[in-house]
mmCIF file of C-alpha atoms and ligand atoms in Angstrom:
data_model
loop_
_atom_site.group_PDB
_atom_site.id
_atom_site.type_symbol
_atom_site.label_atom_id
_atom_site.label_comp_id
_atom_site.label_asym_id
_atom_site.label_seq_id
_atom_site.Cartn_x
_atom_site.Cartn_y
_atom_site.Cartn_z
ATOM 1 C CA UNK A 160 95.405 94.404 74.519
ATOM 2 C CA UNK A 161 91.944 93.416 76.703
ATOM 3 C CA UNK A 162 92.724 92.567 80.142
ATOM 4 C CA UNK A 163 90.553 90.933 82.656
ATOM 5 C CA UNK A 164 92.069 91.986 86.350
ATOM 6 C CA UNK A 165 90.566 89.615 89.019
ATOM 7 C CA UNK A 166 90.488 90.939 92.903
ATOM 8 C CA UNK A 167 89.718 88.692 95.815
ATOM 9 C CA UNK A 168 92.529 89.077 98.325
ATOM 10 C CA UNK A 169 90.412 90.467 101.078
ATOM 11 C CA UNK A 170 86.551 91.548 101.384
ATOM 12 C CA UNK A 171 85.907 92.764 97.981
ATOM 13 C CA UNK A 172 84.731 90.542 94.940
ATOM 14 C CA UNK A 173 86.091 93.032 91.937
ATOM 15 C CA UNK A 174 86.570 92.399 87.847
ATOM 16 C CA UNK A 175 87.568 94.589 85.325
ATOM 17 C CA UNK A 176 87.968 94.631 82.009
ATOM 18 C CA UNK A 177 90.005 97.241 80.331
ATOM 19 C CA UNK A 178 92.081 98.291 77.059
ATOM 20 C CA UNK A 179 96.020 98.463 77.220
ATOM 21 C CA UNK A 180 98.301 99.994 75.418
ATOM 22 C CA UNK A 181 101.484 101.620 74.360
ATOM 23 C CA UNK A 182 105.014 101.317 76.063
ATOM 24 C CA UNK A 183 106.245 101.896 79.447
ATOM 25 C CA UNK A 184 107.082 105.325 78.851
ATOM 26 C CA UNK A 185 103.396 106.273 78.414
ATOM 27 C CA UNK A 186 100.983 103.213 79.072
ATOM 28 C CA UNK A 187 97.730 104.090 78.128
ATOM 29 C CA UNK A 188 94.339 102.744 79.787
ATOM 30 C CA UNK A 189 90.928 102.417 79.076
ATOM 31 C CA UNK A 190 88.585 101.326 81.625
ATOM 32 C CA UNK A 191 85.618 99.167 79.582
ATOM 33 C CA UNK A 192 83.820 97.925 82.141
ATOM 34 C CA UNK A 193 84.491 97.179 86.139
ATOM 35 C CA UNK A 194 82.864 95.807 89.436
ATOM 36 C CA UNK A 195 83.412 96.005 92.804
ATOM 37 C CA UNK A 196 81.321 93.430 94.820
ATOM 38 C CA UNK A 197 81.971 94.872 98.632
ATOM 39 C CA UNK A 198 81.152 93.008 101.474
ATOM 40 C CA UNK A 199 81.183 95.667 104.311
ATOM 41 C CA UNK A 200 78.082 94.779 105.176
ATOM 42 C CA UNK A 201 78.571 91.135 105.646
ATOM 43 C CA UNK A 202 81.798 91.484 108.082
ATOM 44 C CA UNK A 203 80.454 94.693 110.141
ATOM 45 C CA UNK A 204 78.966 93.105 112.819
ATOM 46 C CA UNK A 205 82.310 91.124 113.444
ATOM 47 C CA UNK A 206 84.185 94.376 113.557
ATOM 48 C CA UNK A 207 86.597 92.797 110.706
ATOM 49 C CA UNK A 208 87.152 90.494 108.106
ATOM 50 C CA UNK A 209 86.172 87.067 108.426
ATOM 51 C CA UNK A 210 88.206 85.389 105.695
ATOM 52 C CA UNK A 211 85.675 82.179 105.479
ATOM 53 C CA UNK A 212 82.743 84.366 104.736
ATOM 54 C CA UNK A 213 84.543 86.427 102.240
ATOM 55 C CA UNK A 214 85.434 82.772 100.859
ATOM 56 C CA UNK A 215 81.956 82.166 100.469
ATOM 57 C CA UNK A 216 80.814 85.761 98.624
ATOM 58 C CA UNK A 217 83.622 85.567 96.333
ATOM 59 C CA UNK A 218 82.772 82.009 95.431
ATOM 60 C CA UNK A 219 79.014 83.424 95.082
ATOM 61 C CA UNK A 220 79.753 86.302 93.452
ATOM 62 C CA UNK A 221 82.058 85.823 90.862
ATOM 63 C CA UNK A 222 79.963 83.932 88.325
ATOM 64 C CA UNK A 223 77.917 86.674 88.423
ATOM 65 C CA UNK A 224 80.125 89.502 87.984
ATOM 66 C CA UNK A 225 81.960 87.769 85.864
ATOM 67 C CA UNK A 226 78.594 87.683 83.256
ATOM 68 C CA UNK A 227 77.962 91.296 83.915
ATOM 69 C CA UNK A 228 82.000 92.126 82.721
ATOM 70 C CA UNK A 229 83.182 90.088 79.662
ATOM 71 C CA UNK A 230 79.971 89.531 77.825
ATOM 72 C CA UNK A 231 80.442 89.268 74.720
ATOM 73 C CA UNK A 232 84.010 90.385 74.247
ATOM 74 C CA UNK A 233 87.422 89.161 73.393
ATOM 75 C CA UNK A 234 89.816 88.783 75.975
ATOM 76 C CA UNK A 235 93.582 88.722 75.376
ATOM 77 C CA UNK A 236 94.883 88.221 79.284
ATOM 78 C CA UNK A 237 93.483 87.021 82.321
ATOM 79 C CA UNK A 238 95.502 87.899 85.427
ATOM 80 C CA UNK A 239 93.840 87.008 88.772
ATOM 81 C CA UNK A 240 96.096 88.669 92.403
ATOM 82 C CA UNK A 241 98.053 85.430 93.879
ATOM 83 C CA UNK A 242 98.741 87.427 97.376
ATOM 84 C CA UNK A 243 99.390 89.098 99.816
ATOM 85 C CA UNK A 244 96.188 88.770 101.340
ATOM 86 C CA UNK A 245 93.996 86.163 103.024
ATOM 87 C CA UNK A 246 94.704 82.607 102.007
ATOM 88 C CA UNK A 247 90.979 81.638 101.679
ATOM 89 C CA UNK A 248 89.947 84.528 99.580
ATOM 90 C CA UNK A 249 93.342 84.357 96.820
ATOM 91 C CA UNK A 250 92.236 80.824 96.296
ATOM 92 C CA UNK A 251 88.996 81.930 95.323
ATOM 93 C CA UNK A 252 89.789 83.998 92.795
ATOM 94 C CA UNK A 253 92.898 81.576 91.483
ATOM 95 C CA UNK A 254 90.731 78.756 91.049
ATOM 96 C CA UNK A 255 87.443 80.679 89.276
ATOM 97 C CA UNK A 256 90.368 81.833 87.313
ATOM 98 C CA UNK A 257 91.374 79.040 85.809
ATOM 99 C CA UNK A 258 88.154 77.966 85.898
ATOM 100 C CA UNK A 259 87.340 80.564 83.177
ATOM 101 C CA UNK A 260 90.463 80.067 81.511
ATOM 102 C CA UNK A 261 89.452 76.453 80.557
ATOM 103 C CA UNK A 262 86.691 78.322 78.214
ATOM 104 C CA UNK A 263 88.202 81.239 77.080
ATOM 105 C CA UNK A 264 91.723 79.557 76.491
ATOM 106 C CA UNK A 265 93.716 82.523 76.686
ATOM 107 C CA UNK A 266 96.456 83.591 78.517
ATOM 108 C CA UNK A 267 96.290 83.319 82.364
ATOM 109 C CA UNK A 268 98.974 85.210 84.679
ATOM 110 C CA UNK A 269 99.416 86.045 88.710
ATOM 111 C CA UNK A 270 99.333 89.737 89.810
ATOM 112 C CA UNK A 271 100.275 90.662 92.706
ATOM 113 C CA UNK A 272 98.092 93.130 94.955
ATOM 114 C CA UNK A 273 100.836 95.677 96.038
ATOM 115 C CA UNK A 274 101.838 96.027 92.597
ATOM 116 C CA UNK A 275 98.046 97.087 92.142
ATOM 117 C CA UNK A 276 98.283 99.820 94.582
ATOM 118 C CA UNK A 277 101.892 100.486 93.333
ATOM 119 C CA UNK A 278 100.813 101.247 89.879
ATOM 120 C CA UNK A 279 97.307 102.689 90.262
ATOM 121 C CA UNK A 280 98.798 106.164 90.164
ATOM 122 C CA UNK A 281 98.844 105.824 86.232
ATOM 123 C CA UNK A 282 95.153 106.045 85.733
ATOM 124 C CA UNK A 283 95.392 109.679 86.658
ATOM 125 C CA UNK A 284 97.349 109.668 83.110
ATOM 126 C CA UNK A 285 99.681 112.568 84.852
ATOM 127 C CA UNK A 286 102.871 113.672 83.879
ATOM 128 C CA UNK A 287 105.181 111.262 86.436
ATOM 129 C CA UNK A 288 108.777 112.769 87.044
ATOM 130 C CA UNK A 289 111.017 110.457 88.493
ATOM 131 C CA UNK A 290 112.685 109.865 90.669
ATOM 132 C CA UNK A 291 109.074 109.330 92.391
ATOM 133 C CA UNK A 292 108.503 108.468 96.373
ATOM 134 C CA UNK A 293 105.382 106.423 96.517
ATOM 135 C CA UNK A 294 103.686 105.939 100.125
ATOM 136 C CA UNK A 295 101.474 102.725 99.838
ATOM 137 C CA UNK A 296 99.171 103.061 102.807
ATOM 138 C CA UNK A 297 96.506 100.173 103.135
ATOM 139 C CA UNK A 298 94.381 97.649 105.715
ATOM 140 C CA UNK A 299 97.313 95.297 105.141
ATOM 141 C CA UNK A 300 100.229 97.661 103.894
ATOM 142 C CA UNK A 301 102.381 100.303 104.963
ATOM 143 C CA UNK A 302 104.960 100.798 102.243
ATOM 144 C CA UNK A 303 107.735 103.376 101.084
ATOM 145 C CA UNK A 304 108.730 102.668 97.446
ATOM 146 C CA UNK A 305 111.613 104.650 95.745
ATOM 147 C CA UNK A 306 110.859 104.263 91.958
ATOM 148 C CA UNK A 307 113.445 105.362 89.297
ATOM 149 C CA UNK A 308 110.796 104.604 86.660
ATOM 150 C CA UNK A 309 107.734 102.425 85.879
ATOM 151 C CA UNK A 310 110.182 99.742 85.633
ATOM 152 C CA UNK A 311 113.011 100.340 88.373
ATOM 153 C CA UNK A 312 111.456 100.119 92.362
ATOM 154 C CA UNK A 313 112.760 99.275 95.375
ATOM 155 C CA UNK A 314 111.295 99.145 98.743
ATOM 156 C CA UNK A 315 113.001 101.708 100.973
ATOM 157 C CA UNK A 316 110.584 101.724 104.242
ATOM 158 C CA UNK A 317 108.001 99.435 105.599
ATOM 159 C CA UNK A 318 105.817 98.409 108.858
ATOM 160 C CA UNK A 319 107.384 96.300 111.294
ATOM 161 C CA UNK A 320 103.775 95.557 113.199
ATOM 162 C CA UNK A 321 100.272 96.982 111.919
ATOM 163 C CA UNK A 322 99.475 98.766 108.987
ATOM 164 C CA UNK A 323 98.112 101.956 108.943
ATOM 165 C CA UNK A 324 94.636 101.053 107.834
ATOM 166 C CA UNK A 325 95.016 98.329 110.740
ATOM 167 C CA UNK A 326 95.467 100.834 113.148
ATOM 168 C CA UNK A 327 93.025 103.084 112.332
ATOM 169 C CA UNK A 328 91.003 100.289 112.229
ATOM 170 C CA UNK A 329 91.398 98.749 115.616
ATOM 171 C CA UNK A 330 91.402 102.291 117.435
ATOM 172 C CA UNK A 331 88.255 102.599 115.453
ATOM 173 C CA UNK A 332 86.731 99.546 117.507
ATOM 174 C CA UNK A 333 88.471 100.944 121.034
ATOM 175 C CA UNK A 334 86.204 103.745 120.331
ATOM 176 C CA UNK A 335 82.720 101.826 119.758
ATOM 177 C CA UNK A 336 83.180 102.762 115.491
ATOM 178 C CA UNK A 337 82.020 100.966 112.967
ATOM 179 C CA UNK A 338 84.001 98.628 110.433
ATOM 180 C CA UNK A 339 85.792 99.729 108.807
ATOM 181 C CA UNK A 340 87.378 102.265 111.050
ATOM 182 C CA UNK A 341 89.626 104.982 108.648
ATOM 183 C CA UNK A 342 86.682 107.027 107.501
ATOM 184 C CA UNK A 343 84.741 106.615 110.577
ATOM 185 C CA UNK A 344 88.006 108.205 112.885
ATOM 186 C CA UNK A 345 88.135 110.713 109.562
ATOM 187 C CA UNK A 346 84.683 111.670 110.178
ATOM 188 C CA UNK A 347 84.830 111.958 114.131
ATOM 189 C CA UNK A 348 88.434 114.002 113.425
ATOM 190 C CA UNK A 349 86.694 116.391 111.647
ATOM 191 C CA UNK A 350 85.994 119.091 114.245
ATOM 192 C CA UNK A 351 87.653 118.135 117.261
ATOM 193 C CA UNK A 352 91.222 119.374 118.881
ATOM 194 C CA UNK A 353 93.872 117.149 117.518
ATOM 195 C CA UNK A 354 96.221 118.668 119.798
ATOM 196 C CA UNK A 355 93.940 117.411 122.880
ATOM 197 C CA UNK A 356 96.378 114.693 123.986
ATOM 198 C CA UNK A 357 99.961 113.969 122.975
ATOM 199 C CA UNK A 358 100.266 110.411 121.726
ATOM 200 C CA UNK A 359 103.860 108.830 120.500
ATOM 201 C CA UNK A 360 104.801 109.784 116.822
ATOM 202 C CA UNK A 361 106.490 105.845 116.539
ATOM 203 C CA UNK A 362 109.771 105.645 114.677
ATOM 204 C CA UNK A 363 109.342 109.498 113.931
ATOM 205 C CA UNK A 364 113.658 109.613 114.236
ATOM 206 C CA UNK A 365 114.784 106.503 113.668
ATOM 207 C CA UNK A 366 117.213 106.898 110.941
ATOM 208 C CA UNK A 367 115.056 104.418 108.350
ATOM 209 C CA UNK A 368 112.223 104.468 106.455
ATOM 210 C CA UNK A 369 110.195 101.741 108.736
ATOM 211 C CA UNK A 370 107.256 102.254 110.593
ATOM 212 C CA UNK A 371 105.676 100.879 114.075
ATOM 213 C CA UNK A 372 102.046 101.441 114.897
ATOM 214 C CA UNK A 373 101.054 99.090 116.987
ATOM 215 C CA UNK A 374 102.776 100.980 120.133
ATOM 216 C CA UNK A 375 100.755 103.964 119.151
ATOM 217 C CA UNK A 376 97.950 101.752 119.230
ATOM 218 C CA UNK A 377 98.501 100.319 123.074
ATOM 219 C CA UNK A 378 98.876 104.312 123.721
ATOM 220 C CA UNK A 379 95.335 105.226 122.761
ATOM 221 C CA UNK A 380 94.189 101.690 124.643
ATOM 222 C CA UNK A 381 95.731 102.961 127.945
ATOM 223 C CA UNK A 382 94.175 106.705 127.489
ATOM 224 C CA UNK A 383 90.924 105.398 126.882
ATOM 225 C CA UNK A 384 91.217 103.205 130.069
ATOM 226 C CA UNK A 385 92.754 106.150 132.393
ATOM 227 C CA UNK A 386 90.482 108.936 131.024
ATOM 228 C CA UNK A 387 87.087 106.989 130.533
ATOM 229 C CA UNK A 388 85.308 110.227 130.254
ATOM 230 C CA UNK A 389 86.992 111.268 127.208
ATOM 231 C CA UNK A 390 86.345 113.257 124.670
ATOM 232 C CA UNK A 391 85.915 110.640 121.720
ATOM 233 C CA UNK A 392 86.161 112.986 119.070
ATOM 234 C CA UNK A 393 89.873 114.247 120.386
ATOM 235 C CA UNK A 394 90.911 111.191 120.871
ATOM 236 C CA UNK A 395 90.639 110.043 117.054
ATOM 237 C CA UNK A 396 91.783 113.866 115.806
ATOM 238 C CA UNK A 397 94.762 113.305 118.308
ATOM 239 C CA UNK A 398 95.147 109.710 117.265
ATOM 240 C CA UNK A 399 94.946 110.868 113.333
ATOM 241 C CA UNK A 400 97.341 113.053 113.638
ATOM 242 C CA UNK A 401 99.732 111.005 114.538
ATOM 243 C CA UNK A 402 99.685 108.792 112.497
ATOM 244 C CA UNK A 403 99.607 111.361 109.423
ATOM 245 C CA UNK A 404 102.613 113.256 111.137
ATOM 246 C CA UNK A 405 104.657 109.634 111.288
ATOM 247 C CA UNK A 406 103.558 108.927 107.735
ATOM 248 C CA UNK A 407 104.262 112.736 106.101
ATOM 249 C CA UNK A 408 107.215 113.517 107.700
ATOM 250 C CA UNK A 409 108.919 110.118 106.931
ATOM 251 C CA UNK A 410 108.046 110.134 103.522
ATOM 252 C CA UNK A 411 109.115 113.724 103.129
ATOM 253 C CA UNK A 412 112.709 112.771 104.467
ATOM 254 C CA UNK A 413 112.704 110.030 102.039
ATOM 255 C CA UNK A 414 111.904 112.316 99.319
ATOM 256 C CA UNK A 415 114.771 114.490 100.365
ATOM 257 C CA UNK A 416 117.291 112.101 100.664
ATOM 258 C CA UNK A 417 116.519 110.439 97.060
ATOM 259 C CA UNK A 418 116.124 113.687 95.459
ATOM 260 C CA UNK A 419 112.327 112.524 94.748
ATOM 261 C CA UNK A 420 110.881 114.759 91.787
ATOM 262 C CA UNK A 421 107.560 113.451 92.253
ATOM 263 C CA UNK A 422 105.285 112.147 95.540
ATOM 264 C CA UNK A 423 102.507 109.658 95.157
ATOM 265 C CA UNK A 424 100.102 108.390 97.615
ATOM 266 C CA UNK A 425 98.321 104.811 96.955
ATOM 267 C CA UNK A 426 96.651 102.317 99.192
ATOM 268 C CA UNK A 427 92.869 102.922 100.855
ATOM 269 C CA UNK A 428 93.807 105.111 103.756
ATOM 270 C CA UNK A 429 95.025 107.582 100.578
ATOM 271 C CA UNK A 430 91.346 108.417 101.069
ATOM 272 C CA UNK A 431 92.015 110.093 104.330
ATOM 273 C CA UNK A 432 91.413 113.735 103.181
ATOM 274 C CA UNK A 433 93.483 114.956 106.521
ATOM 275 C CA UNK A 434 96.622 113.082 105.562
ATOM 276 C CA UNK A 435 96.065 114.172 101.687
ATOM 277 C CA UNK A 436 95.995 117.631 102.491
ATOM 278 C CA UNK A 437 99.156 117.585 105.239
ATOM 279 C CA UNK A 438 101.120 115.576 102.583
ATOM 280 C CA UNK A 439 100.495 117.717 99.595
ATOM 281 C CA UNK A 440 101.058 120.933 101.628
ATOM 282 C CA UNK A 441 104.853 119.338 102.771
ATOM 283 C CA UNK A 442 105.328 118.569 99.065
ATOM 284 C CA UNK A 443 104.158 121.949 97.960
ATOM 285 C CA UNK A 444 106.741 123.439 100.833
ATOM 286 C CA UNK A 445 109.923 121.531 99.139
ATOM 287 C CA UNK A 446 108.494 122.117 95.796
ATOM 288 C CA UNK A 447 107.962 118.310 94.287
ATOM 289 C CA UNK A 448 105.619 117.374 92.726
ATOM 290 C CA UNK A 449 102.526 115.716 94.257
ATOM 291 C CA UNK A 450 100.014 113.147 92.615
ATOM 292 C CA UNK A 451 97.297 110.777 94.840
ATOM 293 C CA UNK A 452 95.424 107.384 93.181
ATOM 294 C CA UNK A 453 92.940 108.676 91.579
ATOM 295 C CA UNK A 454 89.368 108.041 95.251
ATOM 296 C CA UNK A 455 87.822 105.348 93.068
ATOM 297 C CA UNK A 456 91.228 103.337 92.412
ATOM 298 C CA UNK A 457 92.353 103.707 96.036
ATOM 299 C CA UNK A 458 90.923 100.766 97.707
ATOM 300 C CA UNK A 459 91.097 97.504 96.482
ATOM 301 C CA UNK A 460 89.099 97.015 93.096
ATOM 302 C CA UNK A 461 90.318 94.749 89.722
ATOM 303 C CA UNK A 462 91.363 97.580 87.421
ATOM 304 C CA UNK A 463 94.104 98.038 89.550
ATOM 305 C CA UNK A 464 95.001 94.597 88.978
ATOM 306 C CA UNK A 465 94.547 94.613 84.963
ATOM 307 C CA UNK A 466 97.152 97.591 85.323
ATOM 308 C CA UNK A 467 100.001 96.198 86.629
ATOM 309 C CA UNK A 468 99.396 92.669 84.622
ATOM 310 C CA UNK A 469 100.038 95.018 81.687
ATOM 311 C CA UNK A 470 102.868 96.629 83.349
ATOM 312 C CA UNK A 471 104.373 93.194 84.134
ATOM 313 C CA UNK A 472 103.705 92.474 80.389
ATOM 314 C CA UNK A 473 105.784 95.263 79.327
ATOM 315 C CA UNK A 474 108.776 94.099 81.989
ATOM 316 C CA UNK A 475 108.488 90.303 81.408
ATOM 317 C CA UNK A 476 107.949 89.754 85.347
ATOM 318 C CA UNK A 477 105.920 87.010 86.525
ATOM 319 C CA UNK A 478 103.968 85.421 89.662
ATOM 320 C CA UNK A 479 102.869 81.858 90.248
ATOM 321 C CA UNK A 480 99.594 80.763 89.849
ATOM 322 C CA UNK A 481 99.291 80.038 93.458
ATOM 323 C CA UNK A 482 97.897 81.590 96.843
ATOM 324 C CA UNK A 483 100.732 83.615 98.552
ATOM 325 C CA UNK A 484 99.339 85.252 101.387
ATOM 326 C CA UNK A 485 102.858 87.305 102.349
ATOM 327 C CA UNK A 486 104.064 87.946 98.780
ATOM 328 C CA UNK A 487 106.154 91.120 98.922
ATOM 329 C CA UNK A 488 107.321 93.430 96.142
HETATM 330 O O1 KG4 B 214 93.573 99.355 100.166
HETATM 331 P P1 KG4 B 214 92.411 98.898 100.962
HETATM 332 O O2 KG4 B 214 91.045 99.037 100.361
HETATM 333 O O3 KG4 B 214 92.542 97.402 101.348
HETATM 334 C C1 KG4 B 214 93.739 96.784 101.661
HETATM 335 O O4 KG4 B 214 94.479 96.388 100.710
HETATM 336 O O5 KG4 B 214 94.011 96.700 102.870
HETATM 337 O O6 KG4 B 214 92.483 99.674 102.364
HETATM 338 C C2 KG4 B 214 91.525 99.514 103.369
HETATM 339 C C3 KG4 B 214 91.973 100.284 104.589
HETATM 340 C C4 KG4 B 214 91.138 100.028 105.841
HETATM 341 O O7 KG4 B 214 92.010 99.773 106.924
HETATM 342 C C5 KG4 B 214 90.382 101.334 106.043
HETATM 343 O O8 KG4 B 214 90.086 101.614 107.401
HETATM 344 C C6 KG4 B 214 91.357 102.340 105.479
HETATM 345 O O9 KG4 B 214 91.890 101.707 104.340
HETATM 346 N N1 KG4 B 214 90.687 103.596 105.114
HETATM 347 C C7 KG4 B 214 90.938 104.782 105.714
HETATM 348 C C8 KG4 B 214 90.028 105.709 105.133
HETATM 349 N N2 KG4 B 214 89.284 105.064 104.192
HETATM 350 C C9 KG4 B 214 89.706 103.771 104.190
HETATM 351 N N3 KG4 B 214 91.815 105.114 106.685
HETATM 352 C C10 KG4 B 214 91.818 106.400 107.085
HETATM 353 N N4 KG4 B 214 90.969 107.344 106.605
HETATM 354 C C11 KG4 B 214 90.081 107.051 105.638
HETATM 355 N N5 KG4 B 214 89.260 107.994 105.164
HETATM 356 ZN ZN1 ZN B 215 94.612 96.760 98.954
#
């Protein structure tokens, strides 16, 4: 079946068309055509994203995406992401949706953005075997999923303050970066002394699978006040690696516990090489198995979106066609 995925939760105007099929054993995908409108540029000099002018280039953009990706072609499903993300910016794409839908009078379902992340991992078209340990690491999302199969998750571990996108984010801005922060820190990281000063590794014992980085956060604000002649550079390595070290080591445990035959990595900070590398060498150490979302599906585009609509085909789940900025999975 033809899907049409449509992304506008945050600061990226994305479509997609693509071609779905077989069961959920094997689900098959082929990517016919797909946009990603970003608007980096736009929120930069605000040092974030400023949902009522992302509002305003999704509204803009769409119409003209939208030409560039379904002409002339048959669609079977439309499924537009209802939340979480930034009330403004789901209502843009929920209401162009329908919009469309008046034309092409097809079918017209919710998707919702984690599952997006969740599911991305199957457009490396890898052998998966479960049980699988996902780590869903976004801007808005910091996520431990056990899955039992395509069909059977369950959320084991999440963040109880920022993400870990957010934090690299706002540490980013501490240290004069630009927006947005992760590959900026990445970049910094690169050749400077990560053991240069010893910030907290948050929740690093705590017997669950939840995360805090917001103290970790306050730590680097205080450092940069107390040392203002700091070495930038060590300060983001140092920062990094905690962060990856919280994030590895409590997805490893998690993976030990559940007996995990497999370890994916989703989400946009999967594009930080440092934590890649760190997480596949654990993996390698306990001998599982370890896949990452394929650069180009990690941050937030539509086919993504088209995926798990056809996923949530296959399983008969369903969203509501309306904005919901905290859905969960
Ligand atoms: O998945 P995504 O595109 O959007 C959300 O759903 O949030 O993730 C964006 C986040 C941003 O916080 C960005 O700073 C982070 O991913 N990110 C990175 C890197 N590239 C993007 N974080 C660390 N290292 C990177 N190389
Ligand atoms: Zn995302």
């Amino acid at each position: 079946m033809r899907i049409l995925g449509i992304e506008t939760s945050c600061d990226e105007t994305a479509l997609a068309l693509i071609e779905a099929k077989s069961g959920l054993k094997k689900p098959v995908f082929k990517i016919l055509k797909e946009v990603v409108a970003s608007q980096i540029e736009i929120h930069r000099p605000w040092g974030g994203v400023v949902p009522h002018l992302a509002r305003r280039e999704h509204e803009k953009n769409l119409p003209i995406i939208f030409r560039q990706v379904s002409n002339p072609t048959h669609i079977d499903l439309i499924a537009v992401t209802v939340g979480p993300g930034l009330d403004p910016c789901l209502w843009s794409g929920i209401e162009f949706a329908k919009e469309i839908n008046k034309k092409l009078k097809t079918k017209l379902v919710g998707a919702n953005h984690l599952e997006g992340h969740i599911y991305s991992f199957l457009l490396t078209q890898k052998e998966i075997n479960f049980p699988a340990v996902q780590l869903v690491v976004s801007g808005g999302h910091t996520i431990l999923v056990l899955m039992k199969s395509i069909r059977e998750r369950k959320k084991i571990g999440e963040t109880r303050d920022d993400a870990a996108g957010e934090s690299f984010d706002k540490v980013a801005r501490m240290l004069k970066l630009l927006y947005p922060g992760g590959p900026e820190i990445e970049k910094l990281a690169q050749k400077a002394n990560a053991k240069a000063v010893g910030f907290p590794r948050p929740m690093l014992n705590s017997k669950n699978y939840d995360f805090s980085f917001s103290g970790l956060k306050t730590a680097v604000l205080y450092y940069l006040k107390e040392n203002e002649t700091a070495e930038k550079a060590d300060v983001a390595a140092s920062f990094q690696k905690a962060v990856v070290d919280v994030l590895v080591q409590k997805t490893m445990r998690a993976s030990k516990e559940f007996g995990a035959k497999t370890i994916i990595l989703s989400g946009g900070v999967a594009a930080n090489k440092f934590l890649r590398r760190e997480l596949a060498a654990a993996s390698r150490k306990q001998k599982i198995k370890f896949i990452s979302a394929l650069p180009k599906y990690q941050t937030d585009n539509a086919v993504i979106i088209a995926v798990s609509a056809y996923i949530n085909f296959l399983t008969g789940r369903k969203y509501k066609l309306t904005s919901q900025p905290d859905l969960g999975l």
